[in-house]
């Protein structure tokens, strides 16, 4: 026997789902597991024409059931006597449900679980997928189920699919007049009285910083539609978290509604044999008084609710402040230097008020720049303690229209909450709520803030252990530690990058020393900058830095560094994609923090700066923007591109030292394919700052491709010669210039002496070597050696890349792999023992012997001695 059932206190979604399930299980008996809500009973009285027959539970022999079809629940605690069949041999269980999974869910032989606003929606989707027809009365019943369980599409759990399903039911003849009759029924006198009792009994409890409202009442007999009354109470009083307990007859009915992610209504009510969604749930408790259930509920709330975020969790710290005796001009300079719009004002260490940029600028406009800040500051200011809840902060800042809220501890300012801090915290809560209510499956990553699983998938286990160790040491020291920058960016892009940079809210050097001591590592610290490098015995290296900010005394200057907050530390970085951080502390391990939209720009594949003065403060960022654009196949954002062009027009790059430009060029030339970056530099007119006449030649692209191949070939030789690969590209880029222009470019880059003395061999010589080596006539190895032996290796590789002659390439190859290392067996000491007096003749003899070996004239030491006697006997 097949039986279709649902949870006790059945509603319209239960009825509609049972009716729909009957179309998939012909001959199955429809049986309610317990009581039904009053609105459902009223429907049976008014819709007697419906032909489906419902059986009473008392008439069903449980032993004869072979298949149990359960709709709109997965909790064995909510299906009454049918729970006895779960796990029984010979009984198959099929489940159709839209509720989130919970511990202890019924195991099913077959299930259809989808995240929808109602289970009825799932059945409508199944009908459409299988092409099954329904009658107009069936469509009306299904519409009732969807409208009720989505609150006529107003509940937060409503999905687009619910609206689609309702629209489809209209095309099948659903009667909205009948739906409206049951959705908008007037409250009875009993319901109004009960609602009034709930309003007057509502009590607010502060549980871990979250206001929880509990309302209670008694009723001599059962009063239906309690959920409707709960919604009305919540909306009338604008309550975020509401629990309603009403004792009717011999049981307590408990209904919960939650608008915030910190309170999961469905999870909490599982302790009371109930269930539902995180935002809405219900349960029924027997054999307990109303007072007992309320006490049980308070204990359960304290167990399940996580502490709400408070001031110390979201505040900016350390804080930029100003002394009350400082004048407005000093306040303006300080605001500009640190890029803030308000400053807490201190008398000694005591907080006395706040001064804003608007007041400062107006004061200066009125020639009051010398006036002390205390004369114009706002002293009527609300403050927060470190434990003030986010809810209280939001309420005060909105009602008082405060730009910022200082956080005070022991009469001293320890931080402040800005509007941006508050909005970001609230926005994160909204995003958490959305994910919390709707478990979007594959879309979860859009809202998730934790990358722990991604780290475990993409990083070596040994590295994760070390990162956890850093977090543990930070916990011990009461610091906050984050891995930051390129490591996080490349983790999200799926690119291997094991360069670890740690930023510390606390003391970076202290944390570095503690971590190194734990792992027997070495530490090199720089107290002036608050940085340290740790190197472990296994070669692991990590850079630690105290969170710091920096300001620039003038455009293109090197920065001045000061201790700051993590957020301000990130604000000094070059691009948004490099501002992502992952927290390492144990309780927050893997949490991604994105202050500046770095995730968005990774998704958009865009390079964007953090503020409009980025290239004014550090023009070298333009080179990095181009390098990242090429490396990741991203695009420099339009606004960022405009800012680079503005920096070019302002001649800011001329203020850079050549060494700083060279550092960026070195990094650029070490990329996999540097030529696209060179072209991009030319498009921004950046090459002119190396030399006014520098621009890519028509064949520079081919030359760079050839240099890449030559360098790859050279690396495979494993020669005992160290070279600077970037120099080959740089020489190739400068090659179209005249020799004197190349020297000036080298001078600009700080390479003048190196270029002229080591790498420049003269245009005529350069061309002559290439022409002679590509010539088809036979050239002895000794001639090739004489041509190339005095040329630097980087210049040789450039020549090899420049030539298109295979003959020349082969001769370069022979020189590098064979001729270059050939030496005579006879040494200078042996020449002396032959009787030759010291002098220039030694060099002549050794050169002659080397060339003879290269050309095959001599093969042994005896051959060398014979040649010396034949050609140099006159020197004896």
PDB file of N, CA and C in Angstrom, residues 677-750:
ATOM      1  N   UNK A 677      53.381  44.169 -23.377  1.00  0.00           N
ATOM      2  CA  UNK A 677      53.541  45.246 -22.393  1.00  0.00           C
ATOM      3  C   UNK A 677      54.308  46.408 -22.994  1.00  0.00           C
ATOM      4  N   UNK A 678      55.311  46.121 -23.818  1.00  0.00           N
ATOM      5  CA  UNK A 678      56.066  47.180 -24.481  1.00  0.00           C
ATOM      6  C   UNK A 678      55.144  47.979 -25.406  1.00  0.00           C
ATOM      7  N   UNK A 679      54.303  47.271 -26.152  1.00  0.00           N
ATOM      8  CA  UNK A 679      53.352  47.961 -27.029  1.00  0.00           C
ATOM      9  C   UNK A 679      52.395  48.831 -26.212  1.00  0.00           C
ATOM     10  N   UNK A 680      51.963  48.309 -25.059  1.00  0.00           N
ATOM     11  CA  UNK A 680      51.051  49.073 -24.212  1.00  0.00           C
ATOM     12  C   UNK A 680      51.747  50.307 -23.660  1.00  0.00           C
ATOM     13  N   UNK A 681      53.026  50.162 -23.278  1.00  0.00           N
ATOM     14  CA  UNK A 681      53.785  51.325 -22.823  1.00  0.00           C
ATOM     15  C   UNK A 681      53.858  52.373 -23.915  1.00  0.00           C
ATOM     16  N   UNK A 682      54.073  51.925 -25.139  1.00  0.00           N
ATOM     17  CA  UNK A 682      54.140  52.863 -26.264  1.00  0.00           C
ATOM     18  C   UNK A 682      52.805  53.564 -26.458  1.00  0.00           C
ATOM     19  N   UNK A 683      51.685  52.823 -26.273  1.00  0.00           N
ATOM     20  CA  UNK A 683      50.365  53.440 -26.466  1.00  0.00           C
ATOM     21  C   UNK A 683      50.097  54.508 -25.422  1.00  0.00           C
ATOM     22  N   UNK A 684      50.684  54.370 -24.225  1.00  0.00           N
ATOM     23  CA  UNK A 684      50.548  55.378 -23.179  1.00  0.00           C
ATOM     24  C   UNK A 684      51.661  56.435 -23.253  1.00  0.00           C
ATOM     25  N   UNK A 685      52.537  56.315 -24.266  1.00  0.00           N
ATOM     26  CA  UNK A 685      53.658  57.247 -24.446  1.00  0.00           C
ATOM     27  C   UNK A 685      54.614  57.215 -23.244  1.00  0.00           C
ATOM     28  N   UNK A 686      54.787  56.050 -22.662  1.00  0.00           N
ATOM     29  CA  UNK A 686      55.693  55.916 -21.519  1.00  0.00           C
ATOM     30  C   UNK A 686      57.134  55.678 -21.942  1.00  0.00           C
ATOM     31  N   UNK A 687      57.346  55.190 -23.164  1.00  0.00           N
ATOM     32  CA  UNK A 687      58.720  54.926 -23.610  1.00  0.00           C
ATOM     33  C   UNK A 687      59.521  56.214 -23.750  1.00  0.00           C
ATOM     34  N   UNK A 688      58.826  57.322 -23.955  1.00  0.00           N
ATOM     35  CA  UNK A 688      59.537  58.595 -24.131  1.00  0.00           C
ATOM     36  C   UNK A 688      60.295  59.000 -22.874  1.00  0.00           C
ATOM     37  N   UNK A 689      59.890  58.463 -21.724  1.00  0.00           N
ATOM     38  CA  UNK A 689      60.583  58.813 -20.484  1.00  0.00           C
ATOM     39  C   UNK A 689      61.885  58.029 -20.327  1.00  0.00           C
ATOM     40  N   UNK A 690      62.073  57.001 -21.166  1.00  0.00           N
ATOM     41  CA  UNK A 690      63.361  56.320 -21.231  1.00  0.00           C
ATOM     42  C   UNK A 690      64.261  57.063 -22.211  1.00  0.00           C
ATOM     43  N   UNK A 691      63.695  57.387 -23.371  1.00  0.00           N
ATOM     44  CA  UNK A 691      64.350  58.285 -24.316  1.00  0.00           C
ATOM     45  C   UNK A 691      63.274  58.872 -25.229  1.00  0.00           C
ATOM     46  N   UNK A 692      63.342  60.176 -25.535  1.00  0.00           N
ATOM     47  CA  UNK A 692      62.293  60.809 -26.339  1.00  0.00           C
ATOM     48  C   UNK A 692      62.066  60.154 -27.700  1.00  0.00           C
ATOM     49  N   UNK A 693      63.108  59.544 -28.275  1.00  0.00           N
ATOM     50  CA  UNK A 693      62.975  58.951 -29.613  1.00  0.00           C
ATOM     51  C   UNK A 693      62.663  57.457 -29.580  1.00  0.00           C
ATOM     52  N   UNK A 694      62.441  56.918 -28.381  1.00  0.00           N
ATOM     53  CA  UNK A 694      62.257  55.477 -28.287  1.00  0.00           C
ATOM     54  C   UNK A 694      60.821  55.080 -28.620  1.00  0.00           C
ATOM     55  N   UNK A 695      60.684  54.178 -29.526  1.00  0.00           N
ATOM     56  CA  UNK A 695      59.390  53.564 -29.841  1.00  0.00           C
ATOM     57  C   UNK A 695      59.667  52.223 -30.508  1.00  0.00           C
ATOM     58  N   UNK A 696      58.740  51.280 -30.396  1.00  0.00           N
ATOM     59  CA  UNK A 696      58.991  49.968 -30.994  1.00  0.00           C
ATOM     60  C   UNK A 696      59.183  50.065 -32.504  1.00  0.00           C
ATOM     61  N   UNK A 697      60.215  49.382 -33.007  1.00  0.00           N
ATOM     62  CA  UNK A 697      60.427  49.309 -34.451  1.00  0.00           C
ATOM     63  C   UNK A 697      59.446  48.293 -35.039  1.00  0.00           C
ATOM     64  N   UNK A 698      59.238  48.307 -36.363  1.00  0.00           N
ATOM     65  CA  UNK A 698      58.300  47.355 -36.977  1.00  0.00           C
ATOM     66  C   UNK A 698      58.622  45.899 -36.680  1.00  0.00           C
ATOM     67  N   UNK A 699      59.910  45.594 -36.480  1.00  0.00           N
ATOM     68  CA  UNK A 699      60.274  44.194 -36.248  1.00  0.00           C
ATOM     69  C   UNK A 699      60.596  43.905 -34.776  1.00  0.00           C
ATOM     70  N   UNK A 700      60.245  44.824 -33.870  1.00  0.00           N
ATOM     71  CA  UNK A 700      60.541  44.595 -32.455  1.00  0.00           C
ATOM     72  C   UNK A 700      59.780  43.387 -31.920  1.00  0.00           C
ATOM     73  N   UNK A 701      58.556  43.201 -32.385  1.00  0.00           N
ATOM     74  CA  UNK A 701      57.784  42.039 -31.953  1.00  0.00           C
ATOM     75  C   UNK A 701      58.469  40.741 -32.328  1.00  0.00           C
ATOM     76  N   UNK A 702      58.970  40.656 -33.585  1.00  0.00           N
ATOM     77  CA  UNK A 702      59.692  39.457 -34.021  1.00  0.00           C
ATOM     78  C   UNK A 702      60.958  39.289 -33.216  1.00  0.00           C
ATOM     79  N   UNK A 703      61.644  40.408 -32.933  1.00  0.00           N
ATOM     80  CA  UNK A 703      62.887  40.345 -32.168  1.00  0.00           C
ATOM     81  C   UNK A 703      62.628  39.811 -30.759  1.00  0.00           C
ATOM     82  N   UNK A 704      61.577  40.296 -30.099  1.00  0.00           N
ATOM     83  CA  UNK A 704      61.273  39.828 -28.742  1.00  0.00           C
ATOM     84  C   UNK A 704      60.924  38.347 -28.740  1.00  0.00           C
ATOM     85  N   UNK A 705      60.204  37.899 -29.756  1.00  0.00           N
ATOM     86  CA  UNK A 705      59.874  36.470 -29.854  1.00  0.00           C
ATOM     87  C   UNK A 705      61.145  35.650 -30.039  1.00  0.00           C
ATOM     88  N   UNK A 706      62.077  36.190 -30.833  1.00  0.00           N
ATOM     89  CA  UNK A 706      63.345  35.501 -31.051  1.00  0.00           C
ATOM     90  C   UNK A 706      64.196  35.485 -29.788  1.00  0.00           C
ATOM     91  N   UNK A 707      64.191  36.610 -29.040  1.00  0.00           N
ATOM     92  CA  UNK A 707      64.928  36.665 -27.773  1.00  0.00           C
ATOM     93  C   UNK A 707      64.394  35.608 -26.807  1.00  0.00           C
ATOM     94  N   UNK A 708      63.078  35.463 -26.766  1.00  0.00           N
ATOM     95  CA  UNK A 708      62.466  34.463 -25.885  1.00  0.00           C
ATOM     96  C   UNK A 708      62.973  33.063 -26.216  1.00  0.00           C
ATOM     97  N   UNK A 709      63.045  32.734 -27.515  1.00  0.00           N
ATOM     98  CA  UNK A 709      63.525  31.422 -27.925  1.00  0.00           C
ATOM     99  C   UNK A 709      65.006  31.250 -27.602  1.00  0.00           C
ATOM    100  N   UNK A 710      65.785  32.292 -27.851  1.00  0.00           N
ATOM    101  CA  UNK A 710      67.223  32.215 -27.593  1.00  0.00           C
ATOM    102  C   UNK A 710      67.492  32.010 -26.102  1.00  0.00           C
ATOM    103  N   UNK A 711      66.767  32.761 -25.245  1.00  0.00           N
ATOM    104  CA  UNK A 711      66.962  32.623 -23.806  1.00  0.00           C
ATOM    105  C   UNK A 711      66.552  31.228 -23.330  1.00  0.00           C
ATOM    106  N   UNK A 712      65.467  30.703 -23.881  1.00  0.00           N
ATOM    107  CA  UNK A 712      65.035  29.349 -23.508  1.00  0.00           C
ATOM    108  C   UNK A 712      66.107  28.326 -23.900  1.00  0.00           C
ATOM    109  N   UNK A 713      66.665  28.491 -25.099  1.00  0.00           N
ATOM    110  CA  UNK A 713      67.741  27.603 -25.558  1.00  0.00           C
ATOM    111  C   UNK A 713      68.961  27.726 -24.655  1.00  0.00           C
ATOM    112  N   UNK A 714      69.334  28.959 -24.319  1.00  0.00           N
ATOM    113  CA  UNK A 714      70.512  29.191 -23.502  1.00  0.00           C
ATOM    114  C   UNK A 714      70.344  28.568 -22.109  1.00  0.00           C
ATOM    115  N   UNK A 715      69.140  28.680 -21.545  1.00  0.00           N
ATOM    116  CA  UNK A 715      68.895  28.118 -20.210  1.00  0.00           C
ATOM    117  C   UNK A 715      69.050  26.597 -20.196  1.00  0.00           C
ATOM    118  N   UNK A 716      68.752  25.971 -21.322  1.00  0.00           N
ATOM    119  CA  UNK A 716      68.854  24.516 -21.403  1.00  0.00           C
ATOM    120  C   UNK A 716      70.304  24.036 -21.488  1.00  0.00           C
ATOM    121  N   UNK A 717      71.229  24.968 -21.765  1.00  0.00           N
ATOM    122  CA  UNK A 717      72.636  24.584 -21.868  1.00  0.00           C
ATOM    123  C   UNK A 717      73.276  24.369 -20.497  1.00  0.00           C
ATOM    124  N   UNK A 718      72.671  24.970 -19.463  1.00  0.00           N
ATOM    125  CA  UNK A 718      73.211  24.871 -18.095  1.00  0.00           C
ATOM    126  C   UNK A 718      74.679  25.255 -18.059  1.00  0.00           C
ATOM    127  N   UNK A 719      74.997  26.365 -18.718  1.00  0.00           N
ATOM    128  CA  UNK A 719      76.375  26.842 -18.710  1.00  0.00           C
ATOM    129  C   UNK A 719      76.691  27.507 -17.369  1.00  0.00           C
ATOM    130  N   UNK A 720      77.972  27.556 -17.045  1.00  0.00           N
ATOM    131  CA  UNK A 720      78.384  28.181 -15.788  1.00  0.00           C
ATOM    132  C   UNK A 720      78.548  29.686 -15.974  1.00  0.00           C
ATOM    133  N   UNK A 721      77.592  30.307 -16.636  1.00  0.00           N
ATOM    134  CA  UNK A 721      77.651  31.742 -16.917  1.00  0.00           C
ATOM    135  C   UNK A 721      76.346  32.372 -16.429  1.00  0.00           C
ATOM    136  N   UNK A 722      76.442  33.327 -15.539  1.00  0.00           N
ATOM    137  CA  UNK A 722      75.256  34.023 -15.047  1.00  0.00           C
ATOM    138  C   UNK A 722      74.971  35.209 -15.955  1.00  0.00           C
ATOM    139  N   UNK A 723      73.735  35.304 -16.390  1.00  0.00           N
ATOM    140  CA  UNK A 723      73.365  36.428 -17.251  1.00  0.00           C
ATOM    141  C   UNK A 723      72.170  37.157 -16.643  1.00  0.00           C
ATOM    142  N   UNK A 724      71.877  38.343 -17.150  1.00  0.00           N
ATOM    143  CA  UNK A 724      70.706  39.122 -16.788  1.00  0.00           C
ATOM    144  C   UNK A 724      69.732  39.079 -17.961  1.00  0.00           C
ATOM    145  N   UNK A 725      68.751  38.188 -17.936  1.00  0.00           N
ATOM    146  CA  UNK A 725      67.847  38.062 -19.093  1.00  0.00           C
ATOM    147  C   UNK A 725      67.158  39.366 -19.472  1.00  0.00           C
ATOM    148  N   UNK A 726      66.807  40.179 -18.443  1.00  0.00           N
ATOM    149  CA  UNK A 726      66.100  41.418 -18.764  1.00  0.00           C
ATOM    150  C   UNK A 726      66.931  42.320 -19.663  1.00  0.00           C
ATOM    151  N   UNK A 727      68.282  42.232 -19.490  1.00  0.00           N
ATOM    152  CA  UNK A 727      69.164  43.104 -20.271  1.00  0.00           C
ATOM    153  C   UNK A 727      69.105  42.780 -21.756  1.00  0.00           C
ATOM    154  N   UNK A 728      68.889  41.529 -22.094  1.00  0.00           N
ATOM    155  CA  UNK A 728      68.782  41.156 -23.503  1.00  0.00           C
ATOM    156  C   UNK A 728      67.568  41.851 -24.118  1.00  0.00           C
ATOM    157  N   UNK A 729      66.428  41.822 -23.376  1.00  0.00           N
ATOM    158  CA  UNK A 729      65.235  42.504 -23.875  1.00  0.00           C
ATOM    159  C   UNK A 729      65.442  44.015 -23.927  1.00  0.00           C
ATOM    160  N   UNK A 730      66.083  44.555 -22.879  1.00  0.00           N
ATOM    161  CA  UNK A 730      66.301  45.999 -22.856  1.00  0.00           C
ATOM    162  C   UNK A 730      67.186  46.430 -24.016  1.00  0.00           C
ATOM    163  N   UNK A 731      68.268  45.697 -24.257  1.00  0.00           N
ATOM    164  CA  UNK A 731      69.136  46.012 -25.388  1.00  0.00           C
ATOM    165  C   UNK A 731      68.372  45.885 -26.707  1.00  0.00           C
ATOM    166  N   UNK A 732      67.483  44.887 -26.765  1.00  0.00           N
ATOM    167  CA  UNK A 732      66.666  44.730 -27.965  1.00  0.00           C
ATOM    168  C   UNK A 732      65.721  45.887 -28.163  1.00  0.00           C
ATOM    169  N   UNK A 733      65.118  46.392 -27.066  1.00  0.00           N
ATOM    170  CA  UNK A 733      64.214  47.534 -27.163  1.00  0.00           C
ATOM    171  C   UNK A 733      64.960  48.786 -27.602  1.00  0.00           C
ATOM    172  N   UNK A 734      66.183  48.972 -27.079  1.00  0.00           N
ATOM    173  CA  UNK A 734      66.965  50.176 -27.398  1.00  0.00           C
ATOM    174  C   UNK A 734      67.681  50.067 -28.739  1.00  0.00           C
ATOM    175  N   UNK A 735      67.710  48.890 -29.323  1.00  0.00           N
ATOM    176  CA  UNK A 735      68.506  48.651 -30.526  1.00  0.00           C
ATOM    177  C   UNK A 735      68.234  49.630 -31.669  1.00  0.00           C
ATOM    178  N   UNK A 736      66.977  50.043 -31.925  1.00  0.00           N
ATOM    179  CA  UNK A 736      66.753  50.969 -33.049  1.00  0.00           C
ATOM    180  C   UNK A 736      67.370  52.350 -32.848  1.00  0.00           C
ATOM    181  N   UNK A 737      67.750  52.715 -31.611  1.00  0.00           N
ATOM    182  CA  UNK A 737      68.323  54.033 -31.353  1.00  0.00           C
ATOM    183  C   UNK A 737      69.771  54.092 -31.827  1.00  0.00           C
ATOM    184  N   UNK A 738      70.228  55.329 -31.980  1.00  0.00           N
ATOM    185  CA  UNK A 738      71.642  55.543 -32.277  1.00  0.00           C
ATOM    186  C   UNK A 738      72.464  55.247 -31.023  1.00  0.00           C
ATOM    187  N   UNK A 739      73.756  54.990 -31.224  1.00  0.00           N
ATOM    188  CA  UNK A 739      74.592  54.582 -30.101  1.00  0.00           C
ATOM    189  C   UNK A 739      74.605  55.632 -29.006  1.00  0.00           C
ATOM    190  N   UNK A 740      74.662  56.897 -29.356  1.00  0.00           N
ATOM    191  CA  UNK A 740      74.692  57.947 -28.351  1.00  0.00           C
ATOM    192  C   UNK A 740      73.350  58.034 -27.626  1.00  0.00           C
ATOM    193  N   UNK A 741      72.266  57.774 -28.347  1.00  0.00           N
ATOM    194  CA  UNK A 741      70.938  57.784 -27.726  1.00  0.00           C
ATOM    195  C   UNK A 741      70.792  56.621 -26.733  1.00  0.00           C
ATOM    196  N   UNK A 742      71.394  55.493 -27.093  1.00  0.00           N
ATOM    197  CA  UNK A 742      71.348  54.348 -26.183  1.00  0.00           C
ATOM    198  C   UNK A 742      72.094  54.681 -24.897  1.00  0.00           C
ATOM    199  N   UNK A 743      73.239  55.382 -25.040  1.00  0.00           N
ATOM    200  CA  UNK A 743      73.996  55.765 -23.845  1.00  0.00           C
ATOM    201  C   UNK A 743      73.167  56.703 -22.956  1.00  0.00           C
ATOM    202  N   UNK A 744      72.438  57.633 -23.569  1.00  0.00           N
ATOM    203  CA  UNK A 744      71.618  58.558 -22.780  1.00  0.00           C
ATOM    204  C   UNK A 744      70.469  57.815 -22.094  1.00  0.00           C
ATOM    205  N   UNK A 745      69.876  56.850 -22.807  1.00  0.00           N
ATOM    206  CA  UNK A 745      68.816  56.041 -22.194  1.00  0.00           C
ATOM    207  C   UNK A 745      69.374  55.259 -21.022  1.00  0.00           C
ATOM    208  N   UNK A 746      70.571  54.691 -21.202  1.00  0.00           N
ATOM    209  CA  UNK A 746      71.212  53.964 -20.114  1.00  0.00           C
ATOM    210  C   UNK A 746      71.506  54.876 -18.944  1.00  0.00           C
ATOM    211  N   UNK A 747      71.884  56.113 -19.254  1.00  0.00           N
ATOM    212  CA  UNK A 747      72.160  57.084 -18.189  1.00  0.00           C
ATOM    213  C   UNK A 747      70.887  57.386 -17.410  1.00  0.00           C
ATOM    214  N   UNK A 748      69.785  57.535 -18.131  1.00  0.00           N
ATOM    215  CA  UNK A 748      68.503  57.796 -17.472  1.00  0.00           C
ATOM    216  C   UNK A 748      68.140  56.653 -16.540  1.00  0.00           C
ATOM    217  N   UNK A 749      68.423  55.414 -16.934  1.00  0.00           N
ATOM    218  CA  UNK A 749      68.068  54.229 -16.140  1.00  0.00           C
ATOM    219  C   UNK A 749      69.131  53.883 -15.105  1.00  0.00           C
ATOM    220  N   UNK A 750      70.185  54.675 -15.035  1.00  0.00           N
ATOM    221  CA  UNK A 750      71.250  54.373 -14.093  1.00  0.00           C
ATOM    222  C   UNK A 750      72.173  53.278 -14.567  1.00  0.00           C
TER     223      UNK A 750
END
